[in-house]
Coordinates of C-alpha atoms and ligand atoms in Angstrom, one line a residue:
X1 CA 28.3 -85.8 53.8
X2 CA 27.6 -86.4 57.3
X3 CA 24.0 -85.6 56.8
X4 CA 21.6 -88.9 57.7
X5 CA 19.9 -89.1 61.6
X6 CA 19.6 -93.0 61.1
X7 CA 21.6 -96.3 59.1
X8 CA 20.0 -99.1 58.1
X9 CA 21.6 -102.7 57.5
X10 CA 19.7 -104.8 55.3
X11 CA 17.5 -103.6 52.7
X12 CA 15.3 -106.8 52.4
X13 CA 11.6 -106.4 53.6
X14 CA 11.8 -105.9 56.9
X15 CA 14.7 -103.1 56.7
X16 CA 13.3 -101.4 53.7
X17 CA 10.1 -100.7 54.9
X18 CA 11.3 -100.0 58.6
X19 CA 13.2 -97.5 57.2
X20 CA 10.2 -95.8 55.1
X21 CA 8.7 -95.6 58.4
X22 CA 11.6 -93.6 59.9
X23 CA 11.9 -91.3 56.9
X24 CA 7.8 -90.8 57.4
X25 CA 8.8 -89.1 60.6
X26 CA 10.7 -86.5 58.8
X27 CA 14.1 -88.2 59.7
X28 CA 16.9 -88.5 57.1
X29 CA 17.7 -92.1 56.5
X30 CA 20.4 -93.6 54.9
X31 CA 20.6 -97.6 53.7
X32 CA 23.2 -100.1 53.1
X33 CA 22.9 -103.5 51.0
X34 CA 25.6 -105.6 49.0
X35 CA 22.4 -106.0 46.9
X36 CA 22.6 -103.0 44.1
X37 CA 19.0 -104.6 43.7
X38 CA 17.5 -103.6 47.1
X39 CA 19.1 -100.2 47.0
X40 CA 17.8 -99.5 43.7
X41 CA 14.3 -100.8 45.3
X42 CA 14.9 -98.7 48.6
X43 CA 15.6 -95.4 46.2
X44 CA 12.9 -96.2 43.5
X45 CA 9.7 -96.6 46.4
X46 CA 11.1 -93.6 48.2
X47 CA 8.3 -91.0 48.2
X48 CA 9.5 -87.3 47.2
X49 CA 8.6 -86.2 50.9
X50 CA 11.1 -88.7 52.4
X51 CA 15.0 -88.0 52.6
X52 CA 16.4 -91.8 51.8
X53 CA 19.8 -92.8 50.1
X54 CA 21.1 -96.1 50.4
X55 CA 24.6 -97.8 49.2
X56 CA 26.1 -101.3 48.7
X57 CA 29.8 -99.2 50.5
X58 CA 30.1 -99.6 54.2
X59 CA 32.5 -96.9 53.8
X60 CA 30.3 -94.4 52.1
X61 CA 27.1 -95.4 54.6
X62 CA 29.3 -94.6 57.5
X63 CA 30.4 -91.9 56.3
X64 CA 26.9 -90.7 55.9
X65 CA 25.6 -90.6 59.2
X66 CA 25.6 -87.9 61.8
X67 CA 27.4 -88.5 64.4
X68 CA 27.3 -90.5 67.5
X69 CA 26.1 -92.7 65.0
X70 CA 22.7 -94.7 64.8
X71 CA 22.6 -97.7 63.0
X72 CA 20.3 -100.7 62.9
X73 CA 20.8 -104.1 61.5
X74 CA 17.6 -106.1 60.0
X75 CA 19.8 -109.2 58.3
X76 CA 19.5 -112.5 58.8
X77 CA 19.8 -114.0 62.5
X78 CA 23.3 -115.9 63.2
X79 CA 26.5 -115.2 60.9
X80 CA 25.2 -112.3 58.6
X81 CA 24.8 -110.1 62.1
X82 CA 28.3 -110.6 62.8
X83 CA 29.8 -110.4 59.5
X84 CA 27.5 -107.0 59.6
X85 CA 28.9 -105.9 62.5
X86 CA 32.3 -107.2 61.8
X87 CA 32.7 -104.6 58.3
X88 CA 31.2 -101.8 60.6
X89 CA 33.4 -101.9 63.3
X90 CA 36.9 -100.3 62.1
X91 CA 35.1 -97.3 60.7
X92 CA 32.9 -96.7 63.4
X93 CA 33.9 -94.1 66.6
X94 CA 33.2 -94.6 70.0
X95 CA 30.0 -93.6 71.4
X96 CA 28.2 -94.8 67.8
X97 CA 25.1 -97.3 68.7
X98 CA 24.3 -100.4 66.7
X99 CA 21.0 -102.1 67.3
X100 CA 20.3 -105.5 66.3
X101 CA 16.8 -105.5 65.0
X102 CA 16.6 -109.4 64.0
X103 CA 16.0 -112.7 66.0
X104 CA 19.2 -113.2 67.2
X105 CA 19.3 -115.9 69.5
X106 CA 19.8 -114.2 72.8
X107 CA 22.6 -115.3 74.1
X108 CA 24.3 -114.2 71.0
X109 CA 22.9 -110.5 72.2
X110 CA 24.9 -110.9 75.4
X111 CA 28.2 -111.8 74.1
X112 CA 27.9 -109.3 71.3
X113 CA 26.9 -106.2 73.6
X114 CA 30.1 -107.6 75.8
X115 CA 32.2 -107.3 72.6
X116 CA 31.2 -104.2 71.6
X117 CA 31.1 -102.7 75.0
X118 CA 34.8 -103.2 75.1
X119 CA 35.5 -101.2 71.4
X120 CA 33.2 -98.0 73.2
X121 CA 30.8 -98.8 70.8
X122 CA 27.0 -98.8 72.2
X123 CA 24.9 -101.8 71.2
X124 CA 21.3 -102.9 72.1
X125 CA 19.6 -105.8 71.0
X126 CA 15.8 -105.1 69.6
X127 CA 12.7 -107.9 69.0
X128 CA 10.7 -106.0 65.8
X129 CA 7.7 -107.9 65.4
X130 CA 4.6 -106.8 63.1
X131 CA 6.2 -108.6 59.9
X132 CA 6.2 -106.5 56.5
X133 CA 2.6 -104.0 57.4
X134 CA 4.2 -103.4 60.8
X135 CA 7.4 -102.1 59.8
X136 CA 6.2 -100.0 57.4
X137 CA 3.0 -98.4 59.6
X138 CA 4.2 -99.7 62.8
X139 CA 5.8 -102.4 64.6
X140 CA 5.4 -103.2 68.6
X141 CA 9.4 -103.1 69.2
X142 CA 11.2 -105.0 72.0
X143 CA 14.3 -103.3 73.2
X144 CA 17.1 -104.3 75.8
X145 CA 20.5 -103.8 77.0
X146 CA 21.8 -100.0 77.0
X147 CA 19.7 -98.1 78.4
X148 CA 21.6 -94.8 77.7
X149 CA 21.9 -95.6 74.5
X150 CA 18.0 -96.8 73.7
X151 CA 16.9 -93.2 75.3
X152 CA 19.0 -91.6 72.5
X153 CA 16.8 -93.6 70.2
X154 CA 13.9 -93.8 71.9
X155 CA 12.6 -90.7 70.2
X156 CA 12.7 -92.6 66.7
X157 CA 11.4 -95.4 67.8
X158 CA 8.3 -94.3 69.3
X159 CA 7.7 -92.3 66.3
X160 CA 7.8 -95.2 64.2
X161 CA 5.8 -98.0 66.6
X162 CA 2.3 -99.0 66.3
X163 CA 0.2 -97.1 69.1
X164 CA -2.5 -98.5 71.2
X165 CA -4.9 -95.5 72.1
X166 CA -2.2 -93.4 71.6
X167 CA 0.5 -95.4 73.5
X168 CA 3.6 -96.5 71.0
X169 CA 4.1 -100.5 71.3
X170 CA 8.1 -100.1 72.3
X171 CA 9.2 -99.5 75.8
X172 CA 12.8 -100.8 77.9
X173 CA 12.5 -104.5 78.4
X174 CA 15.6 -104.8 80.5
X175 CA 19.3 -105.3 80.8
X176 CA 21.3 -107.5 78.6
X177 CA 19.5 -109.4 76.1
X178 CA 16.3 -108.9 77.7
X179 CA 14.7 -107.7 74.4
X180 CA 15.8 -110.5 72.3
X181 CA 14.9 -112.8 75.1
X182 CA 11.4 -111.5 74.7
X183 CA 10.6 -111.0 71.3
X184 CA 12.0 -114.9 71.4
X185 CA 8.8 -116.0 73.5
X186 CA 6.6 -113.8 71.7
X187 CA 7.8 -116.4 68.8
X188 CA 6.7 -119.4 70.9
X189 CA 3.5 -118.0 71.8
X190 CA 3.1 -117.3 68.3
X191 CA 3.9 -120.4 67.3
X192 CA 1.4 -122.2 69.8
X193 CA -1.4 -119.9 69.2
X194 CA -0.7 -120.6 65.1
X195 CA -0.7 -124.3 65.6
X196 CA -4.3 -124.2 68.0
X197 CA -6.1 -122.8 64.8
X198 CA -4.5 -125.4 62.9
X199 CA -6.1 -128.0 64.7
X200 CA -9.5 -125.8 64.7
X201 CA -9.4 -125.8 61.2
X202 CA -9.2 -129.3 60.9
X203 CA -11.5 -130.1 63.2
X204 CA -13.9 -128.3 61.7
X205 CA -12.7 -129.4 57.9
X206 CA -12.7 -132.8 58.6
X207 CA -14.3 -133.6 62.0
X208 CA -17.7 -131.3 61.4
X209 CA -16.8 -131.3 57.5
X210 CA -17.1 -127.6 57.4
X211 CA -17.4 -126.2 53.7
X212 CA -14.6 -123.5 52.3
X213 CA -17.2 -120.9 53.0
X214 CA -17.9 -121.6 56.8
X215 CA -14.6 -122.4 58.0
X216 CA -13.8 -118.9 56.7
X217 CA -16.8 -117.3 58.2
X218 CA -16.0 -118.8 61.4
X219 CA -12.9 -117.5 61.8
X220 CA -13.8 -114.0 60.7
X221 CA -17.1 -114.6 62.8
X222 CA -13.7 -115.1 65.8
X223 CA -12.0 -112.6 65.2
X224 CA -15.1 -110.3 66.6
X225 CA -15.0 -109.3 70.4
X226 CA -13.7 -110.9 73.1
X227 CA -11.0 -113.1 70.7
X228 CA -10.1 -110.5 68.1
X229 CA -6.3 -111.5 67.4
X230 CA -4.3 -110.7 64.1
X231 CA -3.7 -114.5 64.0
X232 CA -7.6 -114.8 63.9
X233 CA -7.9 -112.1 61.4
X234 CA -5.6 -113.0 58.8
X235 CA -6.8 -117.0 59.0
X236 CA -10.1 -115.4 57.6
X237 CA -8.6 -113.6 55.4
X238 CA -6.1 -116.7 53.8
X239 CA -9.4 -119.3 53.7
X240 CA -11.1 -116.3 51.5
X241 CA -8.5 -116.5 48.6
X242 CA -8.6 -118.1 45.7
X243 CA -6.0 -120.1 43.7
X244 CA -5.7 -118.6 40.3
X245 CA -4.6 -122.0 38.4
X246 CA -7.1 -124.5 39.9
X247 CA -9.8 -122.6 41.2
X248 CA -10.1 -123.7 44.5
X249 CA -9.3 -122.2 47.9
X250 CA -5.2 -121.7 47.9
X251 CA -4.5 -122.8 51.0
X252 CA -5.7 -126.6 50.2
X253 CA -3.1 -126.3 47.2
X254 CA -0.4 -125.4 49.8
X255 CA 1.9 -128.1 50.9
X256 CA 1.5 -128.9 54.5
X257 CA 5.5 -129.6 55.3
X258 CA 5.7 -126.5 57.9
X259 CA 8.7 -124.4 57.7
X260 CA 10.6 -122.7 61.0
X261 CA 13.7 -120.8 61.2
X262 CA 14.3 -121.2 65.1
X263 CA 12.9 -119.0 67.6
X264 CA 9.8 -121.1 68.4
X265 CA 12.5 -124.4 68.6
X266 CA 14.8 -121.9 71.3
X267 CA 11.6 -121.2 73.0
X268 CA 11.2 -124.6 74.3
X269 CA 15.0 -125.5 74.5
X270 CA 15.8 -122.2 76.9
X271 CA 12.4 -123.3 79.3
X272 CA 14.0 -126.4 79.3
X273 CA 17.1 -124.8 80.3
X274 CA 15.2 -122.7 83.2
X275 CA 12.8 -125.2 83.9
X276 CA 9.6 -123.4 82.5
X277 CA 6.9 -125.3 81.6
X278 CA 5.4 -124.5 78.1
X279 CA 3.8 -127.7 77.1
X280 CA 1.8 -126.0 74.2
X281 CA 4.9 -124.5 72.6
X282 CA 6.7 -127.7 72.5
X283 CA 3.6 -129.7 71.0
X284 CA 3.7 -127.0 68.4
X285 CA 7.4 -127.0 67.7
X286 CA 7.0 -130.9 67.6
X287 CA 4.2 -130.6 64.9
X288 CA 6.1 -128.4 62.7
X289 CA 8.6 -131.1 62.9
X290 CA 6.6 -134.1 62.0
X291 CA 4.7 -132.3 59.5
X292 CA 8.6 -132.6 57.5
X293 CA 7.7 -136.6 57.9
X294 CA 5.7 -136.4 54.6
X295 CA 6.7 -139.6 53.2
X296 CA 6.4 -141.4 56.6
X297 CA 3.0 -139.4 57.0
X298 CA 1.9 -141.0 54.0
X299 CA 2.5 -144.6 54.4
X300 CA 1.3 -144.6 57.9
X301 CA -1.7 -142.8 56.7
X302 CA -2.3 -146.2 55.3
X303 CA -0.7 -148.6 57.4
X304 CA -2.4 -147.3 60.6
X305 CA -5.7 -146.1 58.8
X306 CA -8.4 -145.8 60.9
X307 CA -12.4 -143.7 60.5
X308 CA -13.9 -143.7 63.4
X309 CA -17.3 -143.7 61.6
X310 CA -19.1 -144.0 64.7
X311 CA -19.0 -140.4 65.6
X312 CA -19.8 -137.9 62.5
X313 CA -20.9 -134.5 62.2
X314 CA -24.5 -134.7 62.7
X315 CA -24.3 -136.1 66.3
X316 CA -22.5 -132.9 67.9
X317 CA -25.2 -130.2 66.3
X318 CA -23.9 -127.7 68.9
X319 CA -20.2 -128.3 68.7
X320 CA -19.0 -125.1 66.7
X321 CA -19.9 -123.1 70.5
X322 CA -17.9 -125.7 72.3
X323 CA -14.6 -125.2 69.8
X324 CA -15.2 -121.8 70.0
X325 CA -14.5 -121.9 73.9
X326 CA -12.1 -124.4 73.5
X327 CA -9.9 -121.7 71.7
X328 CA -10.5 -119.5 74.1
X329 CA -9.2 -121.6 77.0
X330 CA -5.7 -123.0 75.4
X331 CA -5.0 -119.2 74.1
X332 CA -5.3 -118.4 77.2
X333 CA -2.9 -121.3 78.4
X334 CA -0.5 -120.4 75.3
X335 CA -0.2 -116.7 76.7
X336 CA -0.1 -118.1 80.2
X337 CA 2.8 -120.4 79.1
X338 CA 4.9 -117.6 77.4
X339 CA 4.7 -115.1 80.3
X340 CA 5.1 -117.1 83.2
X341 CA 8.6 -118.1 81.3
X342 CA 9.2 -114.6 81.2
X343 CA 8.9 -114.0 84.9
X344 CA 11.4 -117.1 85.7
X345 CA 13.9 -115.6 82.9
X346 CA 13.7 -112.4 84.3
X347 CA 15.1 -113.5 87.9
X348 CA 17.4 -116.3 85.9
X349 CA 19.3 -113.5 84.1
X350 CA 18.6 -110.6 85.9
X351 CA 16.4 -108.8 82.6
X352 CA 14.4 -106.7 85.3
X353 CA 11.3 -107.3 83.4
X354 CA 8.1 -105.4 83.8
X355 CA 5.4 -107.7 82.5
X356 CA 2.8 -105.3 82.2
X357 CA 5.1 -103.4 80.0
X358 CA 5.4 -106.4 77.9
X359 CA 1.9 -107.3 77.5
X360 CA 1.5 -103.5 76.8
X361 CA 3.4 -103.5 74.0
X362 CA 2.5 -106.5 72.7
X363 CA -1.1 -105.1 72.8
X364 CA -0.5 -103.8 68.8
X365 CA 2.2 -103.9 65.9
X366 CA 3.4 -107.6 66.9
X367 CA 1.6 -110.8 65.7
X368 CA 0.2 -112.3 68.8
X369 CA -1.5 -108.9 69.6
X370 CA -5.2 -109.4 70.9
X371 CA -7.6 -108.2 73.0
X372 CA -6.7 -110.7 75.8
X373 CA -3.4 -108.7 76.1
X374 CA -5.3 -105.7 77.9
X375 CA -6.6 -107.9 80.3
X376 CA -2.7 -109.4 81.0
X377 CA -1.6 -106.2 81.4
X378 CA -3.9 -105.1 83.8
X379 CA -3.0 -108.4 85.6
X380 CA 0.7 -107.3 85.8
X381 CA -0.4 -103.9 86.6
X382 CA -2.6 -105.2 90.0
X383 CA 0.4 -107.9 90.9
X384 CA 3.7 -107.1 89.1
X385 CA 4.8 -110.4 90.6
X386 CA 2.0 -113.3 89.5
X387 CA 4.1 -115.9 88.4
X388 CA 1.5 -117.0 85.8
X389 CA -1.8 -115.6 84.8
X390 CA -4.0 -118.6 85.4
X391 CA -3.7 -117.3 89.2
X392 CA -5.5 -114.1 88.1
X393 CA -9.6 -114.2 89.4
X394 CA -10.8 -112.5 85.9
X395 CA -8.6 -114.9 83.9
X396 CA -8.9 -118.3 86.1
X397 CA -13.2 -117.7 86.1
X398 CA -12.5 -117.3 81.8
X399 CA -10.6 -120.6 82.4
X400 CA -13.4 -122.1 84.4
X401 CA -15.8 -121.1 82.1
X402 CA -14.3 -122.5 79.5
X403 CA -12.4 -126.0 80.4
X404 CA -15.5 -127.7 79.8
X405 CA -15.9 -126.8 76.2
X406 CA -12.2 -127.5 75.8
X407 CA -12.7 -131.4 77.5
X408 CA -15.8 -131.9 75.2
X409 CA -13.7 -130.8 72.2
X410 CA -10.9 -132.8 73.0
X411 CA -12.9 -136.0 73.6
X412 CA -14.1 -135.0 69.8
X413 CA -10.6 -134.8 68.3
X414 CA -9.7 -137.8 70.2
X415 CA -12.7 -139.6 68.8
X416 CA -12.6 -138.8 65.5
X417 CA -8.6 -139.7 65.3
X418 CA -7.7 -135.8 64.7
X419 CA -4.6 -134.2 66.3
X420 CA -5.4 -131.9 68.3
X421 CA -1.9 -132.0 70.8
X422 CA -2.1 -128.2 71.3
X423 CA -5.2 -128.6 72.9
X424 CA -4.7 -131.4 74.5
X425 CA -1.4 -130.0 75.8
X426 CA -3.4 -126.8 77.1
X427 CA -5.6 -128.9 79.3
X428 CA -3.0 -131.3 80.7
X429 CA -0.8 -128.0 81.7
X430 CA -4.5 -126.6 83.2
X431 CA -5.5 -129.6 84.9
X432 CA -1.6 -130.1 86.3
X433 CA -1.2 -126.7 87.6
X434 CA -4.1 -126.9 89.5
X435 CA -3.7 -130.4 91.5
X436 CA -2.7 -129.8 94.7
X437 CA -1.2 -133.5 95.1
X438 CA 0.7 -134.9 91.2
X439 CA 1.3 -138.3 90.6
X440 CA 5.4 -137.1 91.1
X441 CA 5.6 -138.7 94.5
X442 CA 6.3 -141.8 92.5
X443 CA 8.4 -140.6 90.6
X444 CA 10.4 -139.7 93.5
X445 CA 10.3 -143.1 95.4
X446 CA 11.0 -145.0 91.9
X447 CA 14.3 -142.4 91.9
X448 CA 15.1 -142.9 95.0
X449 CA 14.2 -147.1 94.6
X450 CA 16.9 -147.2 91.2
X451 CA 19.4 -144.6 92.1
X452 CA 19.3 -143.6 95.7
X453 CA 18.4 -140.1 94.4
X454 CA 16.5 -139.7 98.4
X455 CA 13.3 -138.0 98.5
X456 CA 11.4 -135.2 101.0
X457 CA 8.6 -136.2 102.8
X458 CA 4.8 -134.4 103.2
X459 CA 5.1 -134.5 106.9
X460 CA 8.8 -133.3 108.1
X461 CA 11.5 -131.8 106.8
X462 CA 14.4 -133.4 105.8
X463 CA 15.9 -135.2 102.9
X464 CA 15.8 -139.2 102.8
X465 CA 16.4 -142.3 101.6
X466 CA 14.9 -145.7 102.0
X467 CA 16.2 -149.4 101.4
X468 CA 12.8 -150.5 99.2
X469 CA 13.4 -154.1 99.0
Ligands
6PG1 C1 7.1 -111.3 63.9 C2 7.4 -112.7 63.4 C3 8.7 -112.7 62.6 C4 8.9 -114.0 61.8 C5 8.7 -115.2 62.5 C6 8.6 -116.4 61.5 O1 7.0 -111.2 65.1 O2 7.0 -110.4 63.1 O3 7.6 -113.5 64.5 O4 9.7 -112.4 63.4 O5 7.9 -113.9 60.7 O6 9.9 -115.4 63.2 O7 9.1 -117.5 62.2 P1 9.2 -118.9 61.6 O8 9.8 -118.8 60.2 O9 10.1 -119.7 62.5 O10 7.8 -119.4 61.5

């Protein structure tokens, strides 16, 4: 019976097709779903090289597995991982490992490993990004907590990750819930980066009034050299397709009410927490929100109409070059954003995280891969320490080179009354970080003015307080 090298939890997309990849790599896998459904599926695509048998009994899937046991849970973040975990327990032995594939919230991670830890049994939290493709041909995989325990596995899951000439996208992150923690700011930055071409492709829809054919071109046009990004490539490949039933381009017949299940919104809550700033990733957990405002949207859309007619198309011939820089620079703010909140985590919870590791990783498999992460990396790699990327010369000239395109496209948006707040975010952040003298004194004398809340001065040291009136 006890003839399978790896479980799986959760036969849904994700789990399935993780697990073809792991039977690919001539391991014997084994699935379990309460869904008959999905382990009909799971048995039904299972190739007749592959060694794959999958159950709806916890008892029978446990009982299939070699021991120490391996098993991985892909279910739903929240609940479902604990009422997983919960049914595996009493049958499982000391020294078995469960990994938690999903986007658990990271603290979650912690308590979890702490509750485990006590029963003997080994668990590790894991951020699997790459979405359906990646799982199946290989994800870029974000692992934390036991170490001893992620060696055992580490075997399997560089076999399975995507690999960046030749490299596989997984490596340690760090103790605790360091991998959650990770693949949780990868979800912000992915969030930002997908609300920036949002506002590119309405600028160019409705500011330079772009057909259906050159928005896509442009984007594919993008998605060449120096900005390739999946993000990039797939938005050139949805403006290409075609809505069956009406003819026209599906994405205009898509609702625009934006859907989120979390990770971007703990993102910005947890920088709050640590006091990161990631301007951009708020603005685009902000937009998601107000795009739910539908029936608001629309009676404002009236009530507050206004066409600045003043400024069309025709006047900025050379524009497209200047939007095309613009991206460039609040990417580059986005990924700035995300990593430097990585380095403050790391001391806040004591991850020990390499962030040229990270950017490594991230380099394939996951969804905010792009040819800007090699150039992160070898950031990391010269100054393990640099608290945020803007401080490295090859990235700050990139910035310099572009923050001029990014202010002459932002005037645009702000002319032509289109949102644009993740690129208006990237250039306040930008033009913030690098004043020497903020406007926060005042702040600080109004504080100290209301609430006695005292104050340091430029020229001594000292903490103080001063009766204003
Ligand atoms: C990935 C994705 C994946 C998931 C997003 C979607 O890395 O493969 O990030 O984990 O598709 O979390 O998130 P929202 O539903 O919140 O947009």
């Amino acid at each position: 019976m006890e003839q399978y090298d790896f479980g799986m939890v959760g036969l849904g997309v994700m789990g399935r097709n993780l697990l073809f990849n792991i039977a690919d790599h001539q391991y014997n896998v084994a699935g379990l779903d309460l869904d008959q459904g999905k382990v009909d599926a799971l048995q039904n695509e299972a190739t007749e090289k592959q060694i794959v048998k999958g159950t709806t009994k916890v008892d029978e899937f446990v009982k299939m597995l070699k021991t120490p046991r391996a098993i991985m849970l892909l279910v739903p973040a929240g609940k479902p991982v604990d009422g997983a975990i919960a049914s595996l327990v009493p049958l499982l032995e000391k020294g078995d490992i469960i990994v938690d594939g999903g986007n658990s919230y990271f603290p979650d991670t912690d308590r979890r490993f702490k509750e485990l830890s006590e029963k003997g049994i080994h668990f590790f939290g894991m951020g699997v990004s790459g979405g359906e493709e990646g799982a199946r041909f290989g994800p870029s995989m974000m692992p934390g907590g036991d170490r001893d325990a992620y060696d055992r596995l580490k075997p399997i899951f560089e076999a399975v990750a995507a690999k960046v000439n030749g490299e596989p996208c997984v490596a340690y992150m760090g103790t605790g819930s360091a991998g959650h923690y990770v693949k949780m700011v990868h979800n912000g930055i992915e969030y930002g980066i997908m609300q920036l071409i949002s506002e590119v492709y309405d600028l160019l829809k409705r500011g330079l009034k772009y057909s259906d054919d050159q928005l896509q071109q442009t984007f594919q046009d993008w998605n060449e050299g120096e900005l390739k990004s999946f993000l990039l490539e797939i938005t050139g490949i949805v403006l290409k397709k075609n809505d069956d039933e009406t003819g026209k381009r599906l994405v205009e017949m898509i609702s625009d009410v934006a859907r989120a299940k979390g990770t971007g919104k703990w993102t910005s809550q947890n920088a709050m927490d640590i006091q990161a700033p990631v301007p951009v990733i708020d603005a685009a957990v902000s937009m998601r929100d107000l795009s739910k405002y539908k029936t608001e949207r629309l009676q404002a859309s009236e009530k507050l109409a206004w066409n600045n007619a003043a400024n069309d198309s025709d006047e900025h011939g050379g524009l497209i070059e200047h939007v095309k820089k613009a991206y460039h620079f609040a990417m580059l703010t986005i990924y700035a954003q995300g990593l430097a909140q990585l380095q403050l985590a790391s001391k806040e919870y004591n991850y020990g995280l390499n962030l040229a590791e990270v950017a490594k990783i991230w380099r394939g498999g996951c969804i905010i891969r792009s040819t800007s992460l090699e150039d992160f990396m070898h950031a990391f790699v010269k100054n393990p320490e640099l608290p945020n990327i803007m401080l490295d010369d090859s990235i700050a000239a990139t910035l310099l080179d572009t923050q001029e395109a990014a202010r002459f496209t932002a005037k645009f948006a702000i002319d032509k009354g289109i949102a644009a707040s993740a690129l208006l975010s990237a250039l306040s952040y930008f033009d913030a970080y690098r004043t020497a003298k903020l406007p926060t004194n005042l702040i600080q004398a109004q504080r100290d003015y209301f609430g006695a809340h005292t104050y340091e001065r430029t020229d001594r040291e000292g903490v103080f307080h001063t009766k204003w009136e």
